[in-house]
Coordinates of C-alpha atoms and ligand atoms in Angstrom, one line a residue:
X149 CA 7.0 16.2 -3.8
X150 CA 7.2 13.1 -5.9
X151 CA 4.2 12.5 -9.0
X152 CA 1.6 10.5 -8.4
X153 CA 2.2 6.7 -9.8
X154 CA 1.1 6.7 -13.3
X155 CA -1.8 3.4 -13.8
X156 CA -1.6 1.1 -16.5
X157 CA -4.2 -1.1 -17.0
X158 CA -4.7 -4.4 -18.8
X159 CA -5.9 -3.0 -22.1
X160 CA -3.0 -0.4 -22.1
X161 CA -0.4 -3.6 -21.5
X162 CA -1.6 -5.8 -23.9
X163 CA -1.8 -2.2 -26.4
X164 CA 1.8 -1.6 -25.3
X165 CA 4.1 -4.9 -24.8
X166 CA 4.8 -7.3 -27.9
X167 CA 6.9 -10.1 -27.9
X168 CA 9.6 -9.2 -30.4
X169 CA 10.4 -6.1 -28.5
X170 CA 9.9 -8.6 -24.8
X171 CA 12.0 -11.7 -25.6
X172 CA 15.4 -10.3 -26.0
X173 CA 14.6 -8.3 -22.7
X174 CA 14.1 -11.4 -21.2
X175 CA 16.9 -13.2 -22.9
X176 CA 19.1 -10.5 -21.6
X177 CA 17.8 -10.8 -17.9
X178 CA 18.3 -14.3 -17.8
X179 CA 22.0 -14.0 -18.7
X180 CA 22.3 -11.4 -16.4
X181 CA 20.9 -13.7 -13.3
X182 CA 22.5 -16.4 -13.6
X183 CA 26.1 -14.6 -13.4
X184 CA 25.1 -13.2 -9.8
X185 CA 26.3 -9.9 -10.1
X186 CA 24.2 -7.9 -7.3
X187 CA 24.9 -4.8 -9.3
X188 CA 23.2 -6.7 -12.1
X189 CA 20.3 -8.2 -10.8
X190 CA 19.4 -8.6 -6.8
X191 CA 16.2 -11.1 -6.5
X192 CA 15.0 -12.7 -3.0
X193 CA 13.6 -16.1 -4.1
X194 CA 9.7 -15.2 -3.5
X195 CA 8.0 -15.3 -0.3
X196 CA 4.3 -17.4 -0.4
X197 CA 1.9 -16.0 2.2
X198 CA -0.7 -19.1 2.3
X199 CA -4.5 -17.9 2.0
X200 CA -5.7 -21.0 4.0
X201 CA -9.5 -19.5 4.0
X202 CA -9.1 -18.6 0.4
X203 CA -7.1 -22.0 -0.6
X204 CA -4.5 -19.8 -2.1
X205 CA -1.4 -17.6 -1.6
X206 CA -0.3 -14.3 -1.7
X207 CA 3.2 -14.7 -3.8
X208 CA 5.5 -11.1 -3.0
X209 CA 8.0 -11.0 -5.9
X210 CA 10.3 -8.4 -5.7
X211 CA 13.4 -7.4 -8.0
X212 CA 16.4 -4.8 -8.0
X213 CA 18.4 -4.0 -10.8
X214 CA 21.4 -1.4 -9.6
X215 CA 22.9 -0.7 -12.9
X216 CA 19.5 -0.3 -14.9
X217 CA 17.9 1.7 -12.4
X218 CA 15.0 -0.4 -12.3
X219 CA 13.2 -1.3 -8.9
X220 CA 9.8 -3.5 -8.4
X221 CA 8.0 -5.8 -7.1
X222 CA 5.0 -8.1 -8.2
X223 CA 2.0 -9.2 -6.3
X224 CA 0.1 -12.6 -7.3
X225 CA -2.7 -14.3 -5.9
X226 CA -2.8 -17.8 -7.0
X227 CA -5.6 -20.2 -5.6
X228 CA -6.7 -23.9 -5.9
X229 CA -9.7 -23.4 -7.4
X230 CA -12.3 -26.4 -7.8
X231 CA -13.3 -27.2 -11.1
X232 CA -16.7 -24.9 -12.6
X233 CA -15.3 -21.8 -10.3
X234 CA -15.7 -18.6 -12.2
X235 CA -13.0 -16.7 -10.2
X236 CA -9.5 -16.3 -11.5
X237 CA -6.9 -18.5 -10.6
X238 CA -3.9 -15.9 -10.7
X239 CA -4.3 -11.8 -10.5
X240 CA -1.2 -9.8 -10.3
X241 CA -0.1 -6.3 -9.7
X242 CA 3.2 -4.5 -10.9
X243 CA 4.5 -1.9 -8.9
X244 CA 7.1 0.2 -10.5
X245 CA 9.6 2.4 -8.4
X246 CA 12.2 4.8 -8.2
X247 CA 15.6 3.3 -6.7
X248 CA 16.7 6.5 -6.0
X249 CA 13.8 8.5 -3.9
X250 CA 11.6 5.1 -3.4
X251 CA 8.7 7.0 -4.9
X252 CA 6.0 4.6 -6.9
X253 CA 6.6 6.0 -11.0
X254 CA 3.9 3.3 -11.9
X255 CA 1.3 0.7 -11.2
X256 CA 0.1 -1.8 -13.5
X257 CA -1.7 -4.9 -14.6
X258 CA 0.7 -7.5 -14.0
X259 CA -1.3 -10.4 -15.5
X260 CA -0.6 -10.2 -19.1
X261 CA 2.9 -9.4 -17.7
X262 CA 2.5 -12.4 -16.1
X263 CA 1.0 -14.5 -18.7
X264 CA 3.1 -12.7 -21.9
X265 CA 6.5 -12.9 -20.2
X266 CA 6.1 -16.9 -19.0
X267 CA 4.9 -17.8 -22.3
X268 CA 7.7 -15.8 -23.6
X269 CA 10.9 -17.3 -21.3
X270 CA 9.5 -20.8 -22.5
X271 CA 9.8 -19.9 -26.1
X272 CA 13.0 -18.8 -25.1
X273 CA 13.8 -22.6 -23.4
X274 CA 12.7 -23.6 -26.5
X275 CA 14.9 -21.8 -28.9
X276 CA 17.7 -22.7 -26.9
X277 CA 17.1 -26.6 -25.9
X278 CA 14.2 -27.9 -29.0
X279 CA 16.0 -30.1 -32.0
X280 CA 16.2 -27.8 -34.5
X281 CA 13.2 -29.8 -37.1
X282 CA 11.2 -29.6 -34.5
X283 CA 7.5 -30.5 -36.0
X284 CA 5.0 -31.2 -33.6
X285 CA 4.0 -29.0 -29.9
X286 CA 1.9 -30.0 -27.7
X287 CA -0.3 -27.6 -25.1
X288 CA -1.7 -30.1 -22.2
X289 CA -3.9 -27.3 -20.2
X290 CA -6.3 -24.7 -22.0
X291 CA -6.1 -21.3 -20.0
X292 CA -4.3 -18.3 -19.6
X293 CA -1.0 -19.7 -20.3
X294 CA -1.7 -22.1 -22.5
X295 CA -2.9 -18.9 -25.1
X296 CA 0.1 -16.7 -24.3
X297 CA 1.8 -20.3 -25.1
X298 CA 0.4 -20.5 -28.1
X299 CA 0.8 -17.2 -29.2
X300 CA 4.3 -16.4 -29.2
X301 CA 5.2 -20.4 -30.1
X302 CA 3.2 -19.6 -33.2
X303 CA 4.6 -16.3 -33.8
X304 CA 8.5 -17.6 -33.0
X305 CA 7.9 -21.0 -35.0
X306 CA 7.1 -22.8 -37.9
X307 CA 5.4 -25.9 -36.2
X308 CA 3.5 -28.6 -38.7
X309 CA 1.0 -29.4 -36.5
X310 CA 0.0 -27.9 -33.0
X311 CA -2.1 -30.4 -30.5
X312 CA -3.9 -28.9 -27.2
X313 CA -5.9 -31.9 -24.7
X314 CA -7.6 -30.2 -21.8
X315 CA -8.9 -32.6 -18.9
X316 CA -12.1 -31.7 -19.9
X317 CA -12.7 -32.7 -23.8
X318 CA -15.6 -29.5 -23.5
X319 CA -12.1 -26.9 -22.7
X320 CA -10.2 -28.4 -25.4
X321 CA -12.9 -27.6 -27.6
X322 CA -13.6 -24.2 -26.8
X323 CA -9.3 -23.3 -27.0
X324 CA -9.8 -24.6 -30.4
X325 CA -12.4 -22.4 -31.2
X326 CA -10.6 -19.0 -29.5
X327 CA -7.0 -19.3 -31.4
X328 CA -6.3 -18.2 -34.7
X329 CA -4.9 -21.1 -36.3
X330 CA -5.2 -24.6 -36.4
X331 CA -4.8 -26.9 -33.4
X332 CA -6.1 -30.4 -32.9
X333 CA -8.0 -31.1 -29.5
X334 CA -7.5 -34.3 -28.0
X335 CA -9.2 -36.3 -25.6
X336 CA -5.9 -38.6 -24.5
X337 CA -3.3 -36.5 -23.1
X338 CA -1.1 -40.1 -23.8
X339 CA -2.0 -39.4 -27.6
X340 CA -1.6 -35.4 -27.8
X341 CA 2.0 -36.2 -26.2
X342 CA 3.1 -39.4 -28.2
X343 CA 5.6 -38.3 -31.4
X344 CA 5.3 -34.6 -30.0
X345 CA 9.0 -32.5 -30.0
X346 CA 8.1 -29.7 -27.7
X347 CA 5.5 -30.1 -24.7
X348 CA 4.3 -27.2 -22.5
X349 CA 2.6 -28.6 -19.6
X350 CA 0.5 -25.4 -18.0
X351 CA -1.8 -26.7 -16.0
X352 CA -3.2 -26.6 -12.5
X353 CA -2.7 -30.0 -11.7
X354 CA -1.3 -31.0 -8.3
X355 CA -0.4 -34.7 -9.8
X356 CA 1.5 -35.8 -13.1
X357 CA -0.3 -35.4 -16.2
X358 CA 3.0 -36.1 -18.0
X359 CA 4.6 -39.5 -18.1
X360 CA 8.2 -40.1 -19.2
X361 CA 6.9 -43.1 -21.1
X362 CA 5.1 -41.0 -23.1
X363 CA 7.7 -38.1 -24.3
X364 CA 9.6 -39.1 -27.6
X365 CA 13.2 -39.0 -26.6
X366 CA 14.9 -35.8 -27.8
X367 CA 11.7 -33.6 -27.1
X368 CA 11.6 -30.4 -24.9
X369 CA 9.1 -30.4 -22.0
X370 CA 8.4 -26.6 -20.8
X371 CA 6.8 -26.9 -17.2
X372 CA 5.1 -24.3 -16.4
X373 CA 2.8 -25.4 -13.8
X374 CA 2.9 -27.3 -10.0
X375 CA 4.6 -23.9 -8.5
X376 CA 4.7 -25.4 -5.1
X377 CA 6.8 -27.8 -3.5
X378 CA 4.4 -30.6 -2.8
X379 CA 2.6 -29.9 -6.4
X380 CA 3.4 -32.0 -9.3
X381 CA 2.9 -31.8 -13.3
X382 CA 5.4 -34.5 -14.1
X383 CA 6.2 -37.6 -13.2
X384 CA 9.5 -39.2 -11.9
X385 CA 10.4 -41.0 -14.5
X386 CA 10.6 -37.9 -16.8
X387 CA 12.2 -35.9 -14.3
X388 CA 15.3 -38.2 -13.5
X389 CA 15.7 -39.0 -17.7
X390 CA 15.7 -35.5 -18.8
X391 CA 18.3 -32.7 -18.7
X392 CA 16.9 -30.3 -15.9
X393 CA 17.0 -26.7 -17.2
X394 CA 15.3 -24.3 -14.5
X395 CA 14.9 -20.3 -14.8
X396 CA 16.3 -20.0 -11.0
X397 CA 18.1 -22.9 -8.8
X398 CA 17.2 -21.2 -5.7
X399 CA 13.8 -21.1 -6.9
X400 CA 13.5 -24.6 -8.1
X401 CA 15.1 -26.0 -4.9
X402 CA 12.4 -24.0 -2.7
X403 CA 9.4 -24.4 -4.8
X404 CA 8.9 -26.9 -7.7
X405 CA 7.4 -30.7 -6.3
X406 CA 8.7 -31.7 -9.7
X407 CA 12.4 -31.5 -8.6
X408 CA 12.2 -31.3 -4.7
X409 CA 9.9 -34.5 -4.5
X410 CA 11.6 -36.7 -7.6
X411 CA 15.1 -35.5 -6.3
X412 CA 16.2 -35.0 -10.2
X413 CA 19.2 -32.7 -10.6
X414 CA 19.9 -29.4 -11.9
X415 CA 21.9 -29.4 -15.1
X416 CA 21.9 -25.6 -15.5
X417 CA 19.4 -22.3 -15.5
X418 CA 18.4 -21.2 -18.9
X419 CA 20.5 -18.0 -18.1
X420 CA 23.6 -20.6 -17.9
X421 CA 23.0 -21.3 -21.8
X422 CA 22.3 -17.7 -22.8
X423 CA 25.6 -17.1 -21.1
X424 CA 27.4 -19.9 -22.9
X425 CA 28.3 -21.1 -19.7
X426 CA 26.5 -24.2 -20.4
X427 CA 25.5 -26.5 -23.1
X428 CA 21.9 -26.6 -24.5
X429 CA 21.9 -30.2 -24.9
X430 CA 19.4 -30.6 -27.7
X431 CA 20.1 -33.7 -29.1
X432 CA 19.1 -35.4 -25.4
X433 CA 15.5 -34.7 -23.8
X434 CA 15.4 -31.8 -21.9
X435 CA 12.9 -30.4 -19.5
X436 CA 12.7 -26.6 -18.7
X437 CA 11.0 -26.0 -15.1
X438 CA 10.0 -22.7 -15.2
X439 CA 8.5 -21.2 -11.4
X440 CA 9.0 -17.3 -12.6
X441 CA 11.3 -14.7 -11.6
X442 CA 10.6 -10.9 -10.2
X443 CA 13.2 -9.8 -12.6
X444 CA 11.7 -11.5 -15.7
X445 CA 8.9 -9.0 -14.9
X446 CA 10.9 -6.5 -13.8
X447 CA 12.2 -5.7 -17.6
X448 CA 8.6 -6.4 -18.4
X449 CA 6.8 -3.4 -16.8
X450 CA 10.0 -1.2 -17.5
X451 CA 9.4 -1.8 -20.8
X452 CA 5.4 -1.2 -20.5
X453 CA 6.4 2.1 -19.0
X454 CA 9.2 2.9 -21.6
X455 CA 6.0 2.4 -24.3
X456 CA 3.6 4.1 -22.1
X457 CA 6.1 7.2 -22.1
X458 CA 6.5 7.1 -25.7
X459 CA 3.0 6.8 -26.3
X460 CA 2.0 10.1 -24.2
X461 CA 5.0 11.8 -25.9
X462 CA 3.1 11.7 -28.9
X463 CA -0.1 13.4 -28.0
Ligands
NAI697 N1 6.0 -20.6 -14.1 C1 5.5 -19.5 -14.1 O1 6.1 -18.4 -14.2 C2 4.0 -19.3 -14.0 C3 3.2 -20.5 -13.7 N2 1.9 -20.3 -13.6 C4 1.2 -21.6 -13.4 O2 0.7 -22.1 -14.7 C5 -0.4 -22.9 -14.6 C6 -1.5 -22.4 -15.6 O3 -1.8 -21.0 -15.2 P1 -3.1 -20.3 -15.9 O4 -3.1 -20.7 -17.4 O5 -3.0 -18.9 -15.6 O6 -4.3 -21.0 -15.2 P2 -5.8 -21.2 -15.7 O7 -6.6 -21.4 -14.5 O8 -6.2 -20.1 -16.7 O9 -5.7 -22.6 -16.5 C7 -5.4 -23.8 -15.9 C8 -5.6 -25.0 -16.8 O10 -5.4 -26.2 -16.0 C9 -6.5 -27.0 -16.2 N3 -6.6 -27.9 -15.0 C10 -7.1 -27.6 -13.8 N4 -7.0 -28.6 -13.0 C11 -6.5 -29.6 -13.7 C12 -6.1 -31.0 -13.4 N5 -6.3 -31.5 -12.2 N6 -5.5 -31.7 -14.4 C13 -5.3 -31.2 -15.6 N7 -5.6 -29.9 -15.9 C14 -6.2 -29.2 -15.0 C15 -7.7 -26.1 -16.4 O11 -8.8 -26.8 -17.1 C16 -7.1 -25.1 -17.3 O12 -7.0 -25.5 -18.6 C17 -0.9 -22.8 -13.1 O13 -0.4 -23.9 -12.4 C18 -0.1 -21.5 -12.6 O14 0.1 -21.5 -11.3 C19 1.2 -19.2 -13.8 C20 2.0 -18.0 -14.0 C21 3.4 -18.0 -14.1
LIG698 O1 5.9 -16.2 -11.6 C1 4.7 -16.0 -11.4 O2 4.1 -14.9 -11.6 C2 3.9 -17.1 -10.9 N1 4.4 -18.2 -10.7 C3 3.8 -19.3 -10.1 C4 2.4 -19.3 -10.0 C5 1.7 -18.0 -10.0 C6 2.4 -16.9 -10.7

């Protein structure tokens, strides 16, 4: 008979995964996709059970990794929530299994997965596609994301100045006050965007909140938001200038508004550049649309559970 799953909570992740030990994991991953080798790395693009009642979905994200041995899948809840609601927008789960048997070795947390590893592919994006005297990043949305954001874009880079604008001047505020370093709030997403290099847009915004005619040309846009294909975080204009980096075409051609709906093309997934298979066209402006990937957290809970093992070695 096969152990019981071992649980690992949200305290025990955010103990047990770091960034410098997650984004070469990730790095790796994405190379790995985007060559589409099944024995590599076999993931469905995610199937959305709408939560009509609710005003959400039920997103099923699983991920197989033959030659690893690693075999999961991730549960997410994501809602519409109107604005002064004080329940989540997004709670995951991360099962963990054995490819062999089938057996569950672990169940987790999966929203700092969730939140750690998107932050973390965008610093990635940003690595590969920012110009290299890159000063200036701006956060347009103040939650979840936008902390893991600024966490590992402070801890990867040296950025002069760091601007956050919330739709609500109140939210802006209050990120200021909960990050360790200094940020500027704004009141005018035009003004926290104008002379920026890198943008993160993380938002839950089913319009534009950023313009093309706003973006110096030359930055790097990572879009992190609008994960539906009728939802929107940027505007046409910016779509069909920029370079279009994505994390998954399959993904982005199911599920992202911002490139069903403008009908902007694909240059290459982030995985393409890792690979050298593509160019990371810095010099031009660039847009990463990130909509998340079951393997980018399937290397995330293995290495929770590599951590976790180490960890319970030890006592
Ligand atoms: N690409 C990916 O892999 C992932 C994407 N996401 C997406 O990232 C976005 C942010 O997620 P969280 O930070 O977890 O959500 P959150 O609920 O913690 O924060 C959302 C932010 O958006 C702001 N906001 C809400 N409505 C807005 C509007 N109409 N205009 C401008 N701002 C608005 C809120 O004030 C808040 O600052 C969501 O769209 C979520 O679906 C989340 C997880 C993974
Ligand atoms: O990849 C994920 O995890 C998510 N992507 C889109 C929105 C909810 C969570």
């Amino acid at each position: 008979m096969s152990q019981p799953p071992v649980v690992i909570w949200a305290p025990a992740v955010k103990r047990l995964l770091h960034y410098k030990d997650l984004v070469p994991r990730l790095e790796e991953v994405l190379g790995k996709f985007s060559k589409r080798d099944s024995a590599e790395v076999l993931q469905p693009v995610r199937t959305a059970v709408p939560l009509q009642k609710h005003n959400g979905f039920m997103l099923s994200m699983p991920a197989y990794m033959e030659n690893t041995g690693i075999l999961s899948t991730k549960l997410v809840c994501l809602y519409k929530r109107n604005e002064g609601s004080t329940l989540p927008s997004t709670q995951a789960t991360m099962l963990l299994l054995d490819p062999e048997c089938g057996n569950m070795k672990a169940v987790m947390d999966g929203e700092v997965i969730t939140h750690m590893r998107t932050a973390a592919v965008s610093a990635i994006s940003a690595k590969l596609l920012m110009h290299p005297e890159a000063e200036v990043l701006t956060i347009l949305g103040t939650g979840k994301q936008a902390l893991s954001h600024y966490d590992v874009f402070t801890e990867m880079f040296a950025f002069k100045e760091v601007r956050v604008w919330s739709h609500t001047r109140q939210r802006a505020d209050v990120f200021c006050q909960h990050v360790p370093g200094p940020v500027k709030a704004f009141t005018s997403a035009e003004e926290a965007v104008r002379g920026a290099d890198v943008i993160v847009t993380v938002t839950r915004s089913t319009e534009p909140v950023l313009f093309g005619a706003w973006v110096k040309p030359g930055a790097h846009v990572s879009a992190v938001g609008a994960c539906r294909p009728d939802w929107r975080e940027l505007d046409d204009a910016l779509m069909k200038e920029a370079v279009l980096y994505v994390d998954s075409r399959e993904g982005a051609m199911a599920e992202s508004g911002d490139v069903i709906l403008s009908g902007a093309k694909v240059f290459a997934e982030l995985g393409d550049v890792v690979n050298g298979a593509k160019p990371a066209l810095r010099e031009k402006t660039t847009v990463f649309k990130s909509l998340g990937m079951g393997a980018q957290d399937a290397v995330s809970a293995q290495l929770v559970f590599e951590q976790w093992k180490t960890e319970a070695g030890q006592h």
